[in-house]
Coordinates of C-alpha atoms in Angstrom, one line a residue:
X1 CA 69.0 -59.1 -19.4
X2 CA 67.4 -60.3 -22.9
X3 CA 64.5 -58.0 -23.7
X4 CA 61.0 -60.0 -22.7
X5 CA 59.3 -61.6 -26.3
X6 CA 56.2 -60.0 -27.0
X7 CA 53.1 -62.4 -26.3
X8 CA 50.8 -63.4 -29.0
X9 CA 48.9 -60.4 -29.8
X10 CA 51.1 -57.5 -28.1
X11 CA 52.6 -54.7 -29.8
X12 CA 55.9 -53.1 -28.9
X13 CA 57.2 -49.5 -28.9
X14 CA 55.5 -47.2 -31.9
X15 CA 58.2 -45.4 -33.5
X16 CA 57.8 -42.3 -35.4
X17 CA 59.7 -40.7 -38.5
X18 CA 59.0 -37.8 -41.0
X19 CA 59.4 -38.4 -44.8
X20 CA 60.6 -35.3 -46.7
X21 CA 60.3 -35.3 -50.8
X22 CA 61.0 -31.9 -52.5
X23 CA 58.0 -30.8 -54.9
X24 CA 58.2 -29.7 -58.3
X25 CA 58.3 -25.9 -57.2
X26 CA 61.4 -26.5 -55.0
X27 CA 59.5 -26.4 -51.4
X28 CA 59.1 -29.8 -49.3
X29 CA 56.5 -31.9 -48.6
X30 CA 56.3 -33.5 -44.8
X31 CA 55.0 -37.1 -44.4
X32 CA 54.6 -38.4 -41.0
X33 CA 55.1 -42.3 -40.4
X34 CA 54.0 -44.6 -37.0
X35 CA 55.6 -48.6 -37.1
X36 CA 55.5 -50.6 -34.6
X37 CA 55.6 -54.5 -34.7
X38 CA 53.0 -56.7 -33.8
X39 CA 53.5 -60.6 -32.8
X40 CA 50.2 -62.4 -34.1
X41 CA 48.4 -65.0 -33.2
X42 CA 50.1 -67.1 -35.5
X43 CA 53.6 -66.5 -33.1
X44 CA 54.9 -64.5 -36.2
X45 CA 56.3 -61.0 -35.6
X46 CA 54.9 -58.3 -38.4
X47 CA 55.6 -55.2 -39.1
X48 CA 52.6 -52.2 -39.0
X49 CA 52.5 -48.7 -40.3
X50 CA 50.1 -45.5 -40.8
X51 CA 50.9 -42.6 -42.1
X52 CA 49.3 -38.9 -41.9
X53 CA 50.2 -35.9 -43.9
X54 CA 49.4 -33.8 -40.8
X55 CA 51.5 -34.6 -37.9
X56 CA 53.0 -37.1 -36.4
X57 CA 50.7 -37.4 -33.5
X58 CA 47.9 -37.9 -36.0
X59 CA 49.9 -40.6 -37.5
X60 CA 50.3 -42.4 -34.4
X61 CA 46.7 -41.7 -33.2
X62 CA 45.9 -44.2 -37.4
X63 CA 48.1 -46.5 -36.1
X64 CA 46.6 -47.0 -32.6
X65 CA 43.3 -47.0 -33.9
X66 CA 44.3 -49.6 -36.6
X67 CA 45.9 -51.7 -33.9
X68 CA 42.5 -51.8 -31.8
X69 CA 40.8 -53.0 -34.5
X70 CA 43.7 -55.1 -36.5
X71 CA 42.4 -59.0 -36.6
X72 CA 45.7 -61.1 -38.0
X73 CA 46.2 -62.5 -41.1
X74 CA 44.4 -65.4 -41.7
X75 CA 45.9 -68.5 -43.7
X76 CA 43.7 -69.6 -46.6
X77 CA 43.9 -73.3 -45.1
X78 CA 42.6 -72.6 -42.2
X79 CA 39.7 -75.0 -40.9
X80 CA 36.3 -73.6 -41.9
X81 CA 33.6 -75.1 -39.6
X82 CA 29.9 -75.2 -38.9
X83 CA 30.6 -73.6 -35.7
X84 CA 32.8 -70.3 -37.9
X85 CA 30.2 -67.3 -37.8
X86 CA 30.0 -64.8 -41.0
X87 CA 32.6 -62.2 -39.2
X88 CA 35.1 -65.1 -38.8
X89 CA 34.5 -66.2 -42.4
X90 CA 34.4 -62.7 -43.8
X91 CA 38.4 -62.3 -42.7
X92 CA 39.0 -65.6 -43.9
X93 CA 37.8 -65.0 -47.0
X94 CA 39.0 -61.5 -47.6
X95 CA 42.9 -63.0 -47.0
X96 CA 42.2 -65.7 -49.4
X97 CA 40.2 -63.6 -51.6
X98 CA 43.8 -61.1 -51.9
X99 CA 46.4 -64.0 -52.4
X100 CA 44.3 -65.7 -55.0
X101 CA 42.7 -63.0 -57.3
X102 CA 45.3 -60.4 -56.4
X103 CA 42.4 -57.6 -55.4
X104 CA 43.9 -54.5 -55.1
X105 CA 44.2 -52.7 -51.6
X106 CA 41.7 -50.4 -53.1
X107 CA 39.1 -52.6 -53.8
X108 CA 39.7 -54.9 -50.8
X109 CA 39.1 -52.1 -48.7
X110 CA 35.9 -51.2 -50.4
X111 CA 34.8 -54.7 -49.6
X112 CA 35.7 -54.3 -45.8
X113 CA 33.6 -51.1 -46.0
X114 CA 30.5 -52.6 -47.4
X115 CA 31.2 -55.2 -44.5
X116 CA 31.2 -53.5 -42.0
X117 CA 28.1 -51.3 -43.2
X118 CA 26.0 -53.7 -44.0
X119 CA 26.7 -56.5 -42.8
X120 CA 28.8 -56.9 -39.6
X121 CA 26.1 -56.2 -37.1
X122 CA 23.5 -57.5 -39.1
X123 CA 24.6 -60.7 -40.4
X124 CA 28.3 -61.3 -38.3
X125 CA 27.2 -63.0 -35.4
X126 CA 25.3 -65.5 -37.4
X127 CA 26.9 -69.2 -38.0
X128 CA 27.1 -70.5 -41.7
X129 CA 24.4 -72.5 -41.3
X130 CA 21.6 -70.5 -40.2
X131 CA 22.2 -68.5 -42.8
X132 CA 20.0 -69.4 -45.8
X133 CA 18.5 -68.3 -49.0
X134 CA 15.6 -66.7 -47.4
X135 CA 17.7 -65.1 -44.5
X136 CA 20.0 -63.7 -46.9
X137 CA 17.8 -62.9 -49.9
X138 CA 15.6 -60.7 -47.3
X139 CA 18.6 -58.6 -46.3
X140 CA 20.0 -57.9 -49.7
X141 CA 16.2 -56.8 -50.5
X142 CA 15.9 -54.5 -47.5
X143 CA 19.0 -52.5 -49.3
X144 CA 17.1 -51.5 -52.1
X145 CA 18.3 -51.0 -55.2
X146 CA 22.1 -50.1 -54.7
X147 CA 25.4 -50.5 -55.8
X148 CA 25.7 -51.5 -52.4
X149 CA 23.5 -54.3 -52.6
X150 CA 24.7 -55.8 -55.3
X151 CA 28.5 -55.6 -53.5
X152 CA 27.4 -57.0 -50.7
X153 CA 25.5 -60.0 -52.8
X154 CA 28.9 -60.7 -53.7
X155 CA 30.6 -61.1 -50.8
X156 CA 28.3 -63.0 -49.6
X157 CA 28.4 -65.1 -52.9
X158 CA 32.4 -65.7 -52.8
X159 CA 32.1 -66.4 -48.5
X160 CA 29.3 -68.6 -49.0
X161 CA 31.5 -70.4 -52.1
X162 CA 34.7 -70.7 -49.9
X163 CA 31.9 -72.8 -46.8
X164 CA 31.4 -74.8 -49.5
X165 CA 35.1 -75.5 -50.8
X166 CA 35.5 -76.7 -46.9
X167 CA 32.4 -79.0 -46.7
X168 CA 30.3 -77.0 -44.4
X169 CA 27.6 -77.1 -46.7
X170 CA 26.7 -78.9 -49.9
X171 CA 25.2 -75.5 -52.1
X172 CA 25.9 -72.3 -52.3
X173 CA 22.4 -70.7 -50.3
X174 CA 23.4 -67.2 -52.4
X175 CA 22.9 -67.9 -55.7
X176 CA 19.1 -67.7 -55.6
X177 CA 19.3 -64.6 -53.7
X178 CA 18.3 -61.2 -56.1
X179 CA 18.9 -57.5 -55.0
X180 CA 16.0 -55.3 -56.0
X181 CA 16.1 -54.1 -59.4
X182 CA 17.0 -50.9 -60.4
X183 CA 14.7 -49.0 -63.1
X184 CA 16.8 -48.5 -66.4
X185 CA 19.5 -45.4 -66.0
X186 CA 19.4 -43.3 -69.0
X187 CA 22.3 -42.1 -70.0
X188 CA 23.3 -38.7 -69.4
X189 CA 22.2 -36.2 -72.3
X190 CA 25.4 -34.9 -73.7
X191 CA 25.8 -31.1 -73.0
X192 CA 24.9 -29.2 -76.0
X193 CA 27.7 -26.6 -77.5
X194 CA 25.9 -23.4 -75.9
X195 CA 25.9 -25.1 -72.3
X196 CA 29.2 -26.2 -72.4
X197 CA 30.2 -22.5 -73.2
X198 CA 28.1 -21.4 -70.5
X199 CA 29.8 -23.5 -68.5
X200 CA 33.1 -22.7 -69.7
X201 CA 32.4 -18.8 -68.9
X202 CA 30.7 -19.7 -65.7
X203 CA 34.3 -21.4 -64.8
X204 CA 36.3 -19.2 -65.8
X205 CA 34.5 -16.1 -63.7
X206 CA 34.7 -18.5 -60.4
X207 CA 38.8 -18.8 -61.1
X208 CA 39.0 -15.4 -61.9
X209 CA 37.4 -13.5 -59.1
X210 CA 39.0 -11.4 -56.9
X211 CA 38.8 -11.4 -52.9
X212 CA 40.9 -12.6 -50.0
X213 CA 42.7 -15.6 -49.4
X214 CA 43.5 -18.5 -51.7
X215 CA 41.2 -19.4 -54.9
X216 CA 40.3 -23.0 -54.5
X217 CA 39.0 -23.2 -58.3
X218 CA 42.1 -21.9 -60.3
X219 CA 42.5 -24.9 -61.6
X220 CA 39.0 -25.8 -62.7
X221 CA 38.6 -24.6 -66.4
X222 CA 42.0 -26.7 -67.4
X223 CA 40.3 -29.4 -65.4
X224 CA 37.4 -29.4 -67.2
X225 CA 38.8 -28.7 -70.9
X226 CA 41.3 -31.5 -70.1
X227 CA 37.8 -33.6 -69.8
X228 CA 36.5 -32.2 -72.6
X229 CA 39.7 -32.7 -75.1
X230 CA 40.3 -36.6 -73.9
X231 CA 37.7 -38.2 -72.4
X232 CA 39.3 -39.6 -69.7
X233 CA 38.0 -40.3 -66.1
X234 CA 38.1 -37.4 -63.7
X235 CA 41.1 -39.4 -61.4
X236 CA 42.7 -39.8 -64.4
X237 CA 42.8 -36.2 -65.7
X238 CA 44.0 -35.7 -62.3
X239 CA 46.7 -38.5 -62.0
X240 CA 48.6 -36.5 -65.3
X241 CA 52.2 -35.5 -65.0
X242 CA 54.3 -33.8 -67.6
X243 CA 56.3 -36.3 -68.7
X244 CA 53.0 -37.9 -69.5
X245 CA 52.5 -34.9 -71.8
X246 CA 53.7 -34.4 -75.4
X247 CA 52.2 -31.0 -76.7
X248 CA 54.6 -30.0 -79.1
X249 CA 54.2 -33.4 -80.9
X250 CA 52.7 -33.8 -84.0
X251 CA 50.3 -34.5 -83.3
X252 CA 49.8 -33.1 -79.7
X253 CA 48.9 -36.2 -76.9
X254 CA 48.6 -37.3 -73.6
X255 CA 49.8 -40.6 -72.2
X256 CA 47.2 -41.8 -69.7
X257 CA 49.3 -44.1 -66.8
X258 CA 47.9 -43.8 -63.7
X259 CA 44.8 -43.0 -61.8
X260 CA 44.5 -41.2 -58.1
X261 CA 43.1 -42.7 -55.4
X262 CA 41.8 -40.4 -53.3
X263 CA 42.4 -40.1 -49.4
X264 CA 40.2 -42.5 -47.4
X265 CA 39.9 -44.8 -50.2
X266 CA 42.3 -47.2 -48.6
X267 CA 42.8 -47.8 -44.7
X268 CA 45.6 -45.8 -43.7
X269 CA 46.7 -44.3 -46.7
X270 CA 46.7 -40.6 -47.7
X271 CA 45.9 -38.9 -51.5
X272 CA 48.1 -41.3 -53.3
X273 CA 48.6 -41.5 -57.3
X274 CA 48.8 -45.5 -58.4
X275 CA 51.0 -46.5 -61.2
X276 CA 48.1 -48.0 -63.0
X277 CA 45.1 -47.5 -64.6
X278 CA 42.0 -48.6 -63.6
X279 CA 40.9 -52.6 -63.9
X280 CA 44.9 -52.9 -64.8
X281 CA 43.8 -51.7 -68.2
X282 CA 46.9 -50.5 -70.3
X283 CA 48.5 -47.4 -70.8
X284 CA 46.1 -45.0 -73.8
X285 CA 47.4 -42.3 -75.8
X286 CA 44.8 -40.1 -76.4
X287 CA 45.5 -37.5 -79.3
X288 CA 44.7 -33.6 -77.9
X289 CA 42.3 -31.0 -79.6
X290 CA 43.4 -27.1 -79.4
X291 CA 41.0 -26.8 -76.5
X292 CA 43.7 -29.3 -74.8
X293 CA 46.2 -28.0 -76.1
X294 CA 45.5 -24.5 -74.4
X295 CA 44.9 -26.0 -70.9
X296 CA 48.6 -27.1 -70.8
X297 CA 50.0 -24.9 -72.1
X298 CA 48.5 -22.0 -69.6
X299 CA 48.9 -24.8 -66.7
X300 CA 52.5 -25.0 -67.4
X301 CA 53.2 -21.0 -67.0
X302 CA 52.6 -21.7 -63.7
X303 CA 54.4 -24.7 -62.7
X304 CA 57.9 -25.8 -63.5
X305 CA 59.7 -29.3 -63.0
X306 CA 57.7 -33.2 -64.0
X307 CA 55.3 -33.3 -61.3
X308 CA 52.1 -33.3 -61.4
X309 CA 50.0 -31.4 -64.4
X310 CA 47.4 -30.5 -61.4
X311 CA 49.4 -29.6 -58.6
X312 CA 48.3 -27.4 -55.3
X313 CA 50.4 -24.8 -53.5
X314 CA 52.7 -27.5 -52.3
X315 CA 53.3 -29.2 -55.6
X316 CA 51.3 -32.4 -54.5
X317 CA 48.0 -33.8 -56.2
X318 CA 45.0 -32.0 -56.4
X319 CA 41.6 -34.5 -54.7
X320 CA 39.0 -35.1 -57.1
X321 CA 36.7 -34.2 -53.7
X322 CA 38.1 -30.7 -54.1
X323 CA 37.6 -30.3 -57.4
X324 CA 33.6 -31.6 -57.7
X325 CA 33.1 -29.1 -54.7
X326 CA 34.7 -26.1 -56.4
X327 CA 32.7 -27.4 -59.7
X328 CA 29.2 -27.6 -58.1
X329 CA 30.1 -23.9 -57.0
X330 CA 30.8 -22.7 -60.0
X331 CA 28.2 -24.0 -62.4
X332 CA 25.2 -21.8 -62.8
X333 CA 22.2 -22.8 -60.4
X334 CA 20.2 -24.7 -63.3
X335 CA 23.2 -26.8 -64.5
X336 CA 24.1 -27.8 -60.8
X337 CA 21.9 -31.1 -60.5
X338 CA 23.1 -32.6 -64.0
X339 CA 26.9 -32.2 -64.1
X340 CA 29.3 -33.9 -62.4
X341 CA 33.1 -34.1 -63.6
X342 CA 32.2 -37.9 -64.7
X343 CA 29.3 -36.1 -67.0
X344 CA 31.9 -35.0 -69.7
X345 CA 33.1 -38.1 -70.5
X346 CA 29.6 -39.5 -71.4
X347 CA 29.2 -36.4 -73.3
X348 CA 32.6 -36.5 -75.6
X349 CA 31.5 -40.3 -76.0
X350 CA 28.3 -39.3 -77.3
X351 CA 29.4 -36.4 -79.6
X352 CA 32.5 -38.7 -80.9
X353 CA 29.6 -41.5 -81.5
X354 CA 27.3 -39.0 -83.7
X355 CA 29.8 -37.9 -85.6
X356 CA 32.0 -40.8 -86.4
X357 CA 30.9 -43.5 -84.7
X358 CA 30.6 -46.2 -81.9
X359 CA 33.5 -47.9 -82.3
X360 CA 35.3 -44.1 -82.3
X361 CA 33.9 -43.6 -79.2
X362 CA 35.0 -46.7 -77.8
X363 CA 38.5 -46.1 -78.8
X364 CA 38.3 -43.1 -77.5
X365 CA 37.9 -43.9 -74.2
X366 CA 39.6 -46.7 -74.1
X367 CA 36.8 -49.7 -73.5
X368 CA 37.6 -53.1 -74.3
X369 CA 34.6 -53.7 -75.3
X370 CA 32.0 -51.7 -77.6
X371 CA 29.1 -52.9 -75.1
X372 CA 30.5 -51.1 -71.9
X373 CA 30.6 -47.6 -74.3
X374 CA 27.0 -48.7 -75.6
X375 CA 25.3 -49.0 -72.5
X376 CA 26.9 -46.6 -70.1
X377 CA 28.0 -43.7 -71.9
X378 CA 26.3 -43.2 -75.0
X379 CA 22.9 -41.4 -75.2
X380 CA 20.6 -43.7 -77.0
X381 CA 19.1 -42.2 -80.0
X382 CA 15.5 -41.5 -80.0
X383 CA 14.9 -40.5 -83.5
X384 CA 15.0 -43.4 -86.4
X385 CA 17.2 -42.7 -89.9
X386 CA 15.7 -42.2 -93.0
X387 CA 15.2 -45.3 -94.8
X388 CA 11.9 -44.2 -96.2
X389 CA 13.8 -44.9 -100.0
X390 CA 14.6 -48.4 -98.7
X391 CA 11.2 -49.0 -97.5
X392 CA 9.6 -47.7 -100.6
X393 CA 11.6 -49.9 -102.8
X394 CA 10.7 -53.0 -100.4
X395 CA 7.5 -52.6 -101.2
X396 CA 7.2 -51.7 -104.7
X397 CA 5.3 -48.5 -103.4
X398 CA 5.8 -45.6 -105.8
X399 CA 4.3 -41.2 -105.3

């Protein structure tokens, strides 16, 4: 008897599989895989995976979960109407918004989150056109001033753009619309040379100390020297592997590739390290200091093989999560509020800047433009030069 075809929007039997890949250490790492196949709306069959790092019952719980909420891919032509509310558009667009820009899963998925936040309950059930200026300028205000706020503005902007494209209506009802503005952020002040040594000692003590059980910041003072010598984002730092590293060169570098994305950040997917760097920038060879120097070379007594440079017990990649919680543990109690692993890369772009210059600083950390490193990384200066000669001389004023 021919097995019964699935009706549009059943799924048939989830499958399960385990993934082993041998870590630099010679152990093996387990990843558990659910797939089943779904038949869409659209009569098309696709296929539809989690994964979990646990088990494979957690796996398939992802996958279940994903299928109760899955909506089906949406073609970009499809009819856009006066009667389509925001949720229907939001899909629509998001689909669109992927084959055409070529957002990353990543950022897509930070989209949906924003979404669903802000917007799903309080705006979804809404048609296109009783949404307008006012309706939507009110809700981006109630939001306050947030990064939020202005993500969700643009959404909005690019939905509101596509109901347009389609004829629904004639002008685009978000481009009046303003999210609250923010006071001015200043900049981080760098961290002078006695508090970074404080902090350096205060790191060291946390990785050093003695009790039961494993030490969850033995890895933080190479972490945050590795910071320190490149000025490279945090995920970055993290994302390093050895083949990426060049110490006995001349001179000494790192080769920044990737980035990590941590777990969560994309639906479904576990700790994961991408093959790019951030905003598709290209790869940057940073040249190391001793203080870099010294953090691979005592990381690499204790690891063997081309994995990663931070790797856990396992051999795998080391969270970012992990790392700030072990870091906010180990500073001392007055240094707590201000420093963050993101804080040493403003600093290093500040001390670069005071001693040889913006556009060293900029190269540095790899900006393409001298105005990103200007206004969010470099202290401003808040004492003038001395130009008194050149003012005396402009005015013919002599002692």
């Amino acid at each position: 008897m021919p097995r019964q075809r699935m009706e549009p929007g059943e799924h048939g039997r989830i499958t399960e599989r385990v993934v082993k890949t041998k870590t630099p250490n010679g152990s093996h790492s387990e990843t558990f895989y659910a797939t089943t196949y779904v038949r869409d709306s659209d009569g098309k069959r696709r296929r539809v995976e989690r994964s979990s790092l646990k088990s494979g019952e957690d796996a398939r719980r992802l996958l279940q979960r994903h299928l109760k909420d899955r909506r089906p891919p949406v073609a970009a032509t499809q009819e856009v109407t006066e009667r389509t509310t925001l949720s229907e558009l939001f899909e629509i667009w998001i689909v669109a918004k992927a084959a055409e820009d070529g957002v990353s899963e990543q950022t897509a998925g930070q989209y949906r989150q924003v979404w669903t936040k802000h917007a799903a309950n309080q705006l979804g059930a809404l048609r296109i056109r009783e949404v307008d200026t006012t309706v939507a300028h009110g809700h981006v205000q109630r939001m306050g001033a947030t990064t939020q706020a202005k993500r969700l503005r643009m959404i909005l902007l690019g939905m509101f753009s596509m109901a347009v494209r389609f004829g629904v209506i004639a002008v685009n009802p978000i481009r009046e619309t303003k999210p609250t503005k923010a006071a001015p952020k200043e900049v981080t002040r760098k961290i002078s040379s006695e508090d970074l040594e404080r902090v350096r000692a205060a790191l060291r003590e946390y990785a050093d100390r003695e009790g039961p059980g494993p030490r969850p910041g033995r890895l933080l003072p190479a972490f945050v020297d590795l910071l320190v010598a490149t000025g490279a984002r945090p995920n970055e730092v993290l994302a390093l592997r050895w083949s990426d590293c060049n110490v006995g060169g001349d001179p000494p570098t790192v080769t920044i590739r990737g980035t990590l994305i941590d777990h969560g950040r994309i639906v479904g997917k576990p700790l994961h390290r991408q093959d790019r760097r951030k905003g598709g920038a290209p790869e940057h060879t940073v040249k190391l200091p001793r203080v870099g120097v010294d953090a691979l070379e005592e990381l690499k007594s204790h690891t063997s093989g081309e994995g990663p440079v931070f790797a856990n017990r396992d051999g795998g990649w080391v969270s970012l999560s992990n790392m700030r919680r072990s870091l906010r543990a180990a500073l001392p109690e007055d240094l707590r509020a201000t420093i963050t692993p993101h804080t040493f890369r403003r600093a290093v772009a500040t001390v670069v800047r005071d001693n040889l210059g913006p556009e060293k600083a900029q190269q540095q950390l790899s900006h393409a433009k001298l105005a990103t490193t200007e206004k969010h990384y470099l202290q401003r200066h808040t004492e003038g030069p001395d130009v008194r000669a050149v003012l005396d001389e402009y005015t013919g004023v002599r002692e």
